[in-house]
Coordinates of N, CA and C and ligand atoms in Angstrom, one line a residue:
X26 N 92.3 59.5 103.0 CA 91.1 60.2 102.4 C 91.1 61.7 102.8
X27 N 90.5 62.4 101.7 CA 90.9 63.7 102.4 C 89.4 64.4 103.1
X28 N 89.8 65.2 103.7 CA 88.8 65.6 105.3 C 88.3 66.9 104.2
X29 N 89.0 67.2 103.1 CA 88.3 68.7 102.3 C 86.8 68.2 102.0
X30 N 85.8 69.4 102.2 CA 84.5 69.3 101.9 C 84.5 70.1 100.4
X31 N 83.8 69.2 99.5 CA 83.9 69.8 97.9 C 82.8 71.1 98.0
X32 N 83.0 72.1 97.3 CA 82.5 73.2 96.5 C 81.7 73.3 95.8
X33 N 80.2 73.1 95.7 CA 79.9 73.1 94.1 C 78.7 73.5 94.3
X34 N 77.8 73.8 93.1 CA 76.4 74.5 92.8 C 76.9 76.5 93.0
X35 N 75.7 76.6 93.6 CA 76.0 77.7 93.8 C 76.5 78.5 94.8
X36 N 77.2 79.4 94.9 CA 77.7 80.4 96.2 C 77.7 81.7 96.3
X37 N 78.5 81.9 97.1 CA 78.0 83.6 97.3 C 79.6 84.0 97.5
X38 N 80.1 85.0 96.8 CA 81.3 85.5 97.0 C 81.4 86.8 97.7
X39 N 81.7 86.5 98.7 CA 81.8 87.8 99.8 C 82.5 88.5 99.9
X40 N 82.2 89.7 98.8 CA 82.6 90.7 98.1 C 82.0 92.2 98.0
X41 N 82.5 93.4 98.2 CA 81.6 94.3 97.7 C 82.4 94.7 96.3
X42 N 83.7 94.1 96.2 CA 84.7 95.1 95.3 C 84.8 94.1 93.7
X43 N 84.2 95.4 92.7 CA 83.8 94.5 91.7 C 85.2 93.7 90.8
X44 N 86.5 94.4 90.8 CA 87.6 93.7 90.4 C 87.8 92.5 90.7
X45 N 87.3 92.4 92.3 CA 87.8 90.9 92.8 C 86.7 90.2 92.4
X46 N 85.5 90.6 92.3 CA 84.5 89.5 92.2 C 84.6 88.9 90.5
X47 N 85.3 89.8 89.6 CA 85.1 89.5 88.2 C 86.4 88.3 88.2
X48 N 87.4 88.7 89.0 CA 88.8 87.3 89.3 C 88.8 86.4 89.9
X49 N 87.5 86.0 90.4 CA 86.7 84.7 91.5 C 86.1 83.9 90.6
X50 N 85.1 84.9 89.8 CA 83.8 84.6 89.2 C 85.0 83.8 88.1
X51 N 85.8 84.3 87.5 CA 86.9 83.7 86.3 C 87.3 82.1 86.3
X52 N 88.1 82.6 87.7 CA 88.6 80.9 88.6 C 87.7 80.3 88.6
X53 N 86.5 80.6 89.3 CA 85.3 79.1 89.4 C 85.1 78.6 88.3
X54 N 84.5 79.6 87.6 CA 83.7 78.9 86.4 C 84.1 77.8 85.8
X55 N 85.6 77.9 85.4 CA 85.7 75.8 84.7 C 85.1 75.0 85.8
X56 N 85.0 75.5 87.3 CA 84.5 74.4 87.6 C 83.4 74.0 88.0
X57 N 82.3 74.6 87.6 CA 81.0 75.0 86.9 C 80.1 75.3 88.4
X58 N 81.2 76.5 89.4 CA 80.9 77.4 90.2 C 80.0 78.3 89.7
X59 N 79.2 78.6 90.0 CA 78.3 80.0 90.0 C 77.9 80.7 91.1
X60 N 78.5 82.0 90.5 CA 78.6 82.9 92.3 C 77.9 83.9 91.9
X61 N 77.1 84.4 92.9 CA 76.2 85.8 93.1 C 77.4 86.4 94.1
X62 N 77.2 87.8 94.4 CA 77.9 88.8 95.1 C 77.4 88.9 96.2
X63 N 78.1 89.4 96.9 CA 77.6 90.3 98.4 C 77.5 91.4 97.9
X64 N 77.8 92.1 96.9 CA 77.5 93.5 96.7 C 76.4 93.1 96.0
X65 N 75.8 92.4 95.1 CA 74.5 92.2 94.2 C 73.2 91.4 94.9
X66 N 73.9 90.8 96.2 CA 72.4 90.7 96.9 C 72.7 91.7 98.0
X67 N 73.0 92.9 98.1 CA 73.5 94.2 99.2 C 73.2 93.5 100.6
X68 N 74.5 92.6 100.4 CA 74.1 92.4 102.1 C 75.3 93.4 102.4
X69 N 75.6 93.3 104.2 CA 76.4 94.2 104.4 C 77.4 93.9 104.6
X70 N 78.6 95.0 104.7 CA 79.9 94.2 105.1 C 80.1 94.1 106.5
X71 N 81.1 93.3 107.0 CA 80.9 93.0 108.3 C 82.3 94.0 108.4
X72 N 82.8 94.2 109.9 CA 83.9 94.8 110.3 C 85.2 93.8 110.3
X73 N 86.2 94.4 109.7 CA 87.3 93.1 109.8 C 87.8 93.5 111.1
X74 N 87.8 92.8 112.1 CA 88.7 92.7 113.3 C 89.6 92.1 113.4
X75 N 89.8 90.7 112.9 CA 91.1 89.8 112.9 C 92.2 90.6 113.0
X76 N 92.8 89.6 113.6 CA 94.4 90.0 113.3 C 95.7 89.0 112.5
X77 N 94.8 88.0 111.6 CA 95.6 88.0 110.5 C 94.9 87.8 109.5
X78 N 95.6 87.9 108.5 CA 94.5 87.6 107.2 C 93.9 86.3 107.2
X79 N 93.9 85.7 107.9 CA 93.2 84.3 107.4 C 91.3 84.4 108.7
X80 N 91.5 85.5 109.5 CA 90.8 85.6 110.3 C 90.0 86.6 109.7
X81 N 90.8 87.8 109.2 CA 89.6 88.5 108.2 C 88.6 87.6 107.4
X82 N 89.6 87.2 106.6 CA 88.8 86.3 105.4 C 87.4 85.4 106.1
X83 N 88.0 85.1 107.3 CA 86.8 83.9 107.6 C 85.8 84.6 108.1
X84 N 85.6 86.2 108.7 CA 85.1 87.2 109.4 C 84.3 86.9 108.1
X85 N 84.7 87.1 106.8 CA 84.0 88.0 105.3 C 83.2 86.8 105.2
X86 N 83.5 85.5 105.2 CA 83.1 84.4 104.7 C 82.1 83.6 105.4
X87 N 82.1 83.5 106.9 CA 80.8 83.2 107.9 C 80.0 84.4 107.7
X88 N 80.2 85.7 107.6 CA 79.1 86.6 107.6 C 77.9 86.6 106.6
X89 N 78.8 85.4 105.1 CA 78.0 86.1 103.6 C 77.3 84.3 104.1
X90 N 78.0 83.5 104.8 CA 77.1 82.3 104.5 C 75.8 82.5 105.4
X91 N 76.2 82.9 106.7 CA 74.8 83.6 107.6 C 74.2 83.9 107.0
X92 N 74.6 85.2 106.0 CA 73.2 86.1 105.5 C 72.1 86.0 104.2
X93 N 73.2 84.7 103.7 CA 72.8 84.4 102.3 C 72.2 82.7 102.4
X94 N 72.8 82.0 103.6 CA 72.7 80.3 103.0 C 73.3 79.7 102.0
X95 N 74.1 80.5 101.6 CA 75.0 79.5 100.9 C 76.4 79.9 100.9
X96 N 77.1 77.9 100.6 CA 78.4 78.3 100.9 C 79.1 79.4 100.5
X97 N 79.8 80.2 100.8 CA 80.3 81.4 100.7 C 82.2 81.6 101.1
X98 N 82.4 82.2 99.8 CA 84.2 82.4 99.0 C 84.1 83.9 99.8
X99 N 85.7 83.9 100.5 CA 86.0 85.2 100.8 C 88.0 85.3 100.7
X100 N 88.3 86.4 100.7 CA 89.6 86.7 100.6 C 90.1 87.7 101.3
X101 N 91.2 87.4 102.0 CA 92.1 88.5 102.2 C 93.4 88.8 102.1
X102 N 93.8 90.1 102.2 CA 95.3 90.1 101.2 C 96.1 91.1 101.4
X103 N 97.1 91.2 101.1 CA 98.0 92.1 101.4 C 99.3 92.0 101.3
X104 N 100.5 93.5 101.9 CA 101.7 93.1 101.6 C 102.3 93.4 102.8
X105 N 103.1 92.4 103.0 CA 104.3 93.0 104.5 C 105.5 93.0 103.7
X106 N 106.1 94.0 104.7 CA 107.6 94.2 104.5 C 108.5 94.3 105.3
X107 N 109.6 93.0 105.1 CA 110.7 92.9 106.1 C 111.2 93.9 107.1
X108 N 111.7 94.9 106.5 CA 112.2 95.6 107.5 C 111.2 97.1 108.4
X109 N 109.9 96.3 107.8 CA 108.5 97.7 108.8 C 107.9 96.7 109.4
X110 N 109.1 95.1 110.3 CA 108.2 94.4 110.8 C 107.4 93.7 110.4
X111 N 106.6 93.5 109.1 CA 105.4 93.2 108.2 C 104.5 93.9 107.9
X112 N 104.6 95.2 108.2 CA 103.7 96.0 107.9 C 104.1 96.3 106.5
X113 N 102.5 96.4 105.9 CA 101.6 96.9 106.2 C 100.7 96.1 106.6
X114 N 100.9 94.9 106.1 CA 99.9 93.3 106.2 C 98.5 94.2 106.1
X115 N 97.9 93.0 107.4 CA 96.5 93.2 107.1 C 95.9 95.0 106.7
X116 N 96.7 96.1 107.3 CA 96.1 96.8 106.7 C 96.8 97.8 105.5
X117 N 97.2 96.7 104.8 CA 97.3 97.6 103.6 C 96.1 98.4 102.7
X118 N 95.2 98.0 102.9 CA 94.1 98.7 102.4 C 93.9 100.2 102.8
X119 N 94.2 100.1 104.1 CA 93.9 101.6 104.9 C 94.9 102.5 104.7
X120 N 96.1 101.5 104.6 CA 97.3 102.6 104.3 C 97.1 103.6 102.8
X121 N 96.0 103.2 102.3 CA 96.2 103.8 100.8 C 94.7 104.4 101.2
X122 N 94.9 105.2 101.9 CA 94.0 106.4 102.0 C 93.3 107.4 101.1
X123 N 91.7 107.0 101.0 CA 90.9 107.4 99.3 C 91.4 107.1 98.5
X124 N 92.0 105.3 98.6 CA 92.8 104.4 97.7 C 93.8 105.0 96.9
X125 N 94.5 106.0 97.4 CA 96.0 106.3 96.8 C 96.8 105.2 96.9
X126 N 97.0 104.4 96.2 CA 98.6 103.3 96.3 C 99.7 104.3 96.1
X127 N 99.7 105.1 95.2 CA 101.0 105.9 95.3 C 101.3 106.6 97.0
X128 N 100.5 106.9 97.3 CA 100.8 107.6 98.5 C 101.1 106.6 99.4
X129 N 100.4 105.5 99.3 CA 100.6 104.4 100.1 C 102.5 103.6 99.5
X130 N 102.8 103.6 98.5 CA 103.9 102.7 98.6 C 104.7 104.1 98.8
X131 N 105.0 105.6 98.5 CA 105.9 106.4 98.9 C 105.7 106.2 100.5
X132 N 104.7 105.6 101.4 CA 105.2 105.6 102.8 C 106.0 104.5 102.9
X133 N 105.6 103.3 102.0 CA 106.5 102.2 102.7 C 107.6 102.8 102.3
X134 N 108.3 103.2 101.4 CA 109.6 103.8 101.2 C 109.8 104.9 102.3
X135 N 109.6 105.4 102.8 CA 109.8 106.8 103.5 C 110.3 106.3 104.5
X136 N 109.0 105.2 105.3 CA 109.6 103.9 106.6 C 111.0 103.2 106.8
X137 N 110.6 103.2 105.3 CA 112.1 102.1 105.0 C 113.4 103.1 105.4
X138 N 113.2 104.3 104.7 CA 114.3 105.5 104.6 C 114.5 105.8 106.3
X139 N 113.4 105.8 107.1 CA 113.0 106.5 108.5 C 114.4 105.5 109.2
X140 N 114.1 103.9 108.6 CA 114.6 102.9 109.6 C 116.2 102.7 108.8
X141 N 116.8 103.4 108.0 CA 117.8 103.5 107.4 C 118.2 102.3 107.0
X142 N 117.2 101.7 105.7 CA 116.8 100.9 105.1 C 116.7 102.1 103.6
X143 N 117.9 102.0 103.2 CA 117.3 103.4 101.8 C 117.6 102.2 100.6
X144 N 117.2 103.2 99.9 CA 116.8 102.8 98.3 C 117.9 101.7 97.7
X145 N 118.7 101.9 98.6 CA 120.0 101.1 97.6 C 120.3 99.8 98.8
X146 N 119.9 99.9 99.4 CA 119.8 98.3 100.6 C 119.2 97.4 100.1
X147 N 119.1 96.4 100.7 CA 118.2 95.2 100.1 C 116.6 95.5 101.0
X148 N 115.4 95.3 100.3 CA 113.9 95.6 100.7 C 113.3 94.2 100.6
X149 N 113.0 93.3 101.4 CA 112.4 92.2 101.0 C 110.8 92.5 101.7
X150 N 110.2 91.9 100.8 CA 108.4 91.7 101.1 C 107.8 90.9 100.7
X151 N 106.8 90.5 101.1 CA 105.7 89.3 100.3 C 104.4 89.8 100.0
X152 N 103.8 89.5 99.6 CA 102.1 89.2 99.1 C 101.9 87.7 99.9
X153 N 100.5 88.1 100.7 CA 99.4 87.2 101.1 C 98.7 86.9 101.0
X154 N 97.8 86.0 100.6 CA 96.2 86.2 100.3 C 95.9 85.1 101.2
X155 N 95.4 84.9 101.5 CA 93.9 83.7 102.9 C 92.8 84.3 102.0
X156 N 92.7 82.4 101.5 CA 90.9 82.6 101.5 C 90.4 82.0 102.5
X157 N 89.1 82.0 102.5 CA 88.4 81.3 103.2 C 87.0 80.5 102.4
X158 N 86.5 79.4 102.9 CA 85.6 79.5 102.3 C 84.4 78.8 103.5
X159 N 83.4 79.3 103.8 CA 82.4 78.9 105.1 C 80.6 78.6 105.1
X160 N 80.5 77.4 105.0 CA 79.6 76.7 105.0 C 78.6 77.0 106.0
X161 N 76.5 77.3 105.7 CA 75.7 77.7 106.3 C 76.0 76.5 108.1
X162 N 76.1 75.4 107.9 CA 76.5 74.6 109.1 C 77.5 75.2 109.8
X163 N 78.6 76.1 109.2 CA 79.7 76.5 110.4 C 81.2 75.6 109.6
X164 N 80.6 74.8 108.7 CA 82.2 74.3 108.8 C 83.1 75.3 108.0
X165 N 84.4 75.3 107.5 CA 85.2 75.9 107.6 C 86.4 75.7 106.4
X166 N 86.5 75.8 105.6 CA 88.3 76.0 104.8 C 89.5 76.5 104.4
X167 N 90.7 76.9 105.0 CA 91.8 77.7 105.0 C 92.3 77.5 103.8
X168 N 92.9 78.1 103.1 CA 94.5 78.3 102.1 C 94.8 79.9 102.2
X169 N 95.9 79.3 102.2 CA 97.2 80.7 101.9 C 98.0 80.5 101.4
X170 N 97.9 81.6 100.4 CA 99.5 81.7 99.4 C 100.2 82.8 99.9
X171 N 101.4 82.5 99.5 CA 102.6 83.4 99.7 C 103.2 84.1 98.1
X172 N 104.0 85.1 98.0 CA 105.2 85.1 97.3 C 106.3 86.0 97.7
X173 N 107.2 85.4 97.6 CA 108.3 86.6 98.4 C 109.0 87.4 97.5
X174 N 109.5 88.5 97.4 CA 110.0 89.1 96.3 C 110.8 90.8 97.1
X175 N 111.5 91.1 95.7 CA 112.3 92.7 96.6 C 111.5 93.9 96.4
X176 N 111.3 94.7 97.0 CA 110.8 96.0 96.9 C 111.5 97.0 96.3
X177 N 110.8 97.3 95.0 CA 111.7 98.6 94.0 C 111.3 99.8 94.6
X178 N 112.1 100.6 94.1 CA 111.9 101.9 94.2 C 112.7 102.8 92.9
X179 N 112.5 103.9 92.1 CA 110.7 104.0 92.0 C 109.7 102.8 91.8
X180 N 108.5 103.3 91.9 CA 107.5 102.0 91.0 C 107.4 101.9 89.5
X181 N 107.9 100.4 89.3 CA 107.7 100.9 87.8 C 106.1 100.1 87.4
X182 N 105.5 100.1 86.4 CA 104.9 99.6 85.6 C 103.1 100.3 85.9
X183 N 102.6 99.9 84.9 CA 101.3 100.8 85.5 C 100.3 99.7 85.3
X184 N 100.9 98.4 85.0 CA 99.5 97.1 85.1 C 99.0 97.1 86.4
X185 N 98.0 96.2 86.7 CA 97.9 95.5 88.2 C 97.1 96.5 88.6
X186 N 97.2 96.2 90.3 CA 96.8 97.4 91.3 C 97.2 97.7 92.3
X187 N 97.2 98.1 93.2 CA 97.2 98.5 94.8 C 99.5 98.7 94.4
X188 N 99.6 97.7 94.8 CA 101.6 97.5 95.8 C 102.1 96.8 94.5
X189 N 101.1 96.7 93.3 CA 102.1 96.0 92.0 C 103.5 96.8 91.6
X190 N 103.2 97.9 91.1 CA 104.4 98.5 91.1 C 105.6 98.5 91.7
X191 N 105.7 98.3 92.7 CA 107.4 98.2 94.2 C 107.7 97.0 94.1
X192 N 106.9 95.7 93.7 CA 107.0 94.3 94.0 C 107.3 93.5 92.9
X193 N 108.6 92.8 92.8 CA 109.7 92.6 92.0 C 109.6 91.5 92.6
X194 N 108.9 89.9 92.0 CA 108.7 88.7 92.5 C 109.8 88.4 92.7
X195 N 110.6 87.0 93.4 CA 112.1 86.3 93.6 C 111.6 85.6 91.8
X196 N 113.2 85.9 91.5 CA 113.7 85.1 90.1 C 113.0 85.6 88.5
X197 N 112.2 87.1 89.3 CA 111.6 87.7 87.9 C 112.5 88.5 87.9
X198 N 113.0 89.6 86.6 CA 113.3 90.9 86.0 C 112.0 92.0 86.3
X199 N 110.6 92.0 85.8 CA 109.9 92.3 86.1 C 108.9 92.4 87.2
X200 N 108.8 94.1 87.4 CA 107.4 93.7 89.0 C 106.2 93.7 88.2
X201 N 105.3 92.9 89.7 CA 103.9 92.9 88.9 C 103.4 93.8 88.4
X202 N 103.3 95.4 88.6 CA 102.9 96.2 88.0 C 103.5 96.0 86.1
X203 N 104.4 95.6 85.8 CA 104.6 95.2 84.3 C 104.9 94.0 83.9
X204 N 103.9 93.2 84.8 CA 103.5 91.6 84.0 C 102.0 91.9 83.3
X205 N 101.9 91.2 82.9 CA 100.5 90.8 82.3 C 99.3 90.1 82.9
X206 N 98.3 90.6 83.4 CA 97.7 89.3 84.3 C 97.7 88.1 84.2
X207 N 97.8 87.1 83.4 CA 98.0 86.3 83.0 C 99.4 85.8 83.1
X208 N 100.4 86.9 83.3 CA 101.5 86.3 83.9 C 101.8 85.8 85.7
X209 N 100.9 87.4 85.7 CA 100.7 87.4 87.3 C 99.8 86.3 88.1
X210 N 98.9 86.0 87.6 CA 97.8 85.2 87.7 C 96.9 84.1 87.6
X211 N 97.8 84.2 86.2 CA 97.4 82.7 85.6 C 98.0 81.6 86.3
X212 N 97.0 80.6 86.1 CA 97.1 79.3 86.3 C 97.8 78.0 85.9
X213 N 98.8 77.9 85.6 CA 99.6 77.0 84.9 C 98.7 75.5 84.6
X214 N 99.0 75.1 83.6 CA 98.1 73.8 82.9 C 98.8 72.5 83.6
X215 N 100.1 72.7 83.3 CA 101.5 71.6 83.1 C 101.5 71.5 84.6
X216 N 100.8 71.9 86.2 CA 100.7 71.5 87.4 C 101.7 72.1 88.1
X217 N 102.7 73.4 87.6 CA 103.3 73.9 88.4 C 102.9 75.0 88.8
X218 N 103.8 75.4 89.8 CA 103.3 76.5 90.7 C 102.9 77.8 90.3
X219 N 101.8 78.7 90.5 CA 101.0 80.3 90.2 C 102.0 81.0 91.3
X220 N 102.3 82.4 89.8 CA 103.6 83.3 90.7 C 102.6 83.9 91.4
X221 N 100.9 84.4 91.6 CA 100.8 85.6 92.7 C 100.1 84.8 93.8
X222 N 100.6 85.2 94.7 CA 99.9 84.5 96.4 C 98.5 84.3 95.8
X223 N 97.5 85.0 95.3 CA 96.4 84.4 94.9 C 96.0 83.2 94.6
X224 N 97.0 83.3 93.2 CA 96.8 82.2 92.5 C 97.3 81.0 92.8
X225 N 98.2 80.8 93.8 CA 98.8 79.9 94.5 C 97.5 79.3 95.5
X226 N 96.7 80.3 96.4 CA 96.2 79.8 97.3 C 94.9 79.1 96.2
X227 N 94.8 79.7 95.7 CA 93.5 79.2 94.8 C 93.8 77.8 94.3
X228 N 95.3 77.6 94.3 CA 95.4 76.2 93.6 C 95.4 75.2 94.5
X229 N 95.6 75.7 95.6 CA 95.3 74.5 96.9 C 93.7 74.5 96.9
X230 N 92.9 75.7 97.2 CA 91.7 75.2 97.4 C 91.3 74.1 96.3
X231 N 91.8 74.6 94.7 CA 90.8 74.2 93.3 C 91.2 72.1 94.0
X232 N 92.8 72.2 94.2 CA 92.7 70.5 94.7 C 92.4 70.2 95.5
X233 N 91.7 70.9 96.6 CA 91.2 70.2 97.4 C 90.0 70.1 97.7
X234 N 89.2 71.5 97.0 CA 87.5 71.4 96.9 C 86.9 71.3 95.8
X235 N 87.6 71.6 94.7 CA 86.7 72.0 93.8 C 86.7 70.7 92.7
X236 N 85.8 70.1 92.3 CA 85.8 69.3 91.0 C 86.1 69.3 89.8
X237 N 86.8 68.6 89.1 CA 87.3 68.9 87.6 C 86.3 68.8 86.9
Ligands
IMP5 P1 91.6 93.5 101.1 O1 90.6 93.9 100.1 O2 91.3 93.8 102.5 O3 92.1 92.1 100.9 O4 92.9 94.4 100.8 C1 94.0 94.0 100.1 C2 95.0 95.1 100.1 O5 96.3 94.6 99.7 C3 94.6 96.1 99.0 O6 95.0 97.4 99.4 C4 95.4 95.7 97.8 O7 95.8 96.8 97.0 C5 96.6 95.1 98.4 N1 96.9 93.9 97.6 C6 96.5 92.6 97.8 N2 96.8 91.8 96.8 C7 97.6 92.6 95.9 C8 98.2 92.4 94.7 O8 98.2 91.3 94.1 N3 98.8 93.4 94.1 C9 98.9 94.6 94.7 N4 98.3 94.9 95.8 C10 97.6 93.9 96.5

């Protein structure tokens, strides 16, 4: 039997950032989830201190169930890269300072260049996402997705957001920056595997909490 506690009625997605809340709000809904925001009931955000993403995420996700009462969806995410150690990981966010991604992926290349790791070596990295999701009682649910893939240089493509451009999935031609969301994102029908760490982690939660 499984120990997962189901998902359902209403929640609170512990969010201020309206992109992610519109790509939550998407996922639930077949499964007749309905989510209010942390930015639309202005609660506040809490400080991420973890030190990995799955500890952020639960930081975002006990905070919105505290303040709201109800179970409450959070995420965290990011990109490491093999040869900066895993950096940027959890704080890829910060590295893109007044949300420059461009300034942010010319550092990971610069790092790369610093550590004599240049353009023409092999660059491997992943995407991570941890959700979480955390019930007013305290209880608790992990997933994490992965994907592993090479890091281009230049960036090509101008879809997506943040580290799409440099990130060249394993066994694509194309980086996310020139997929289509629905290539990147989408949810396959036929039960096999979602190329973005998101979508991956989402598809553990959807089988193990969420109702068809
Ligand atoms: P978070 O909001 O703290 O989870 O920050 C996630 C960071 O990682 C942001 O800077 C994003 O741009 C980056 N990131 C996470 N997922 C993706 C993705 O799918 N594509 C590109 N960048 C991503």
């Amino acid at each position: 039997m499984s120990q997962h506690r189901r998902l359902e009625g209403k929640i609170l997605i512990a969010t201020h950032n309206a992109g992610k809340l519109v790509e939550m709000r998407e996922l639930l809904e077949p499964y007749g989830v309905t989510a209010v925001s942390a930015g639309e009931l202005q609660l506040g955000e809490p400080e991420e201190t973890g030190l990995t993403f799955a500890a952020n995420a639960e930081i975002k996700a006990r905070a919105g169930a505290e303040a709201s009462g109800l179970p409450s969806f959070a995420d965290d995410s990011g990109i490491c890269v093999a040869g900066l150690d895993g950096a940027p990981g959890i704080y890829s966010a910060r590295w893109a300072v007044d949300k420059k991604f461009d300034a942010a992926m010319a550092r990971i290349d610069s790092e790369l260049n610093a550590k004599g790791i240049g353009r023409d070596a092999e660059r491997k990295g992943w995407f991570i996402s941890a959700l979480c999701i955390a019930w007013p009682d305290g209880h608790v649910e992990h997933f994490e997705g992965r994907i592993d893939g090479d890091l281009v240089w230049p960036p090509r493509g101008t879809a997506g957001f943040g580290y799409d451009p440099i990130f060249l999935p394993e066994g694509h031609v194309r980086t996310f920056g020139e997929m289509t969301s629905d290539e990147k994102h989408g949810l396959p029908t036929d039960g096999s595997r979602a190329l973005s760490h998101r979508a991956r982690a989402f598809q553990d939660l959807a089988k193990a909490c969420l109702a068809k």
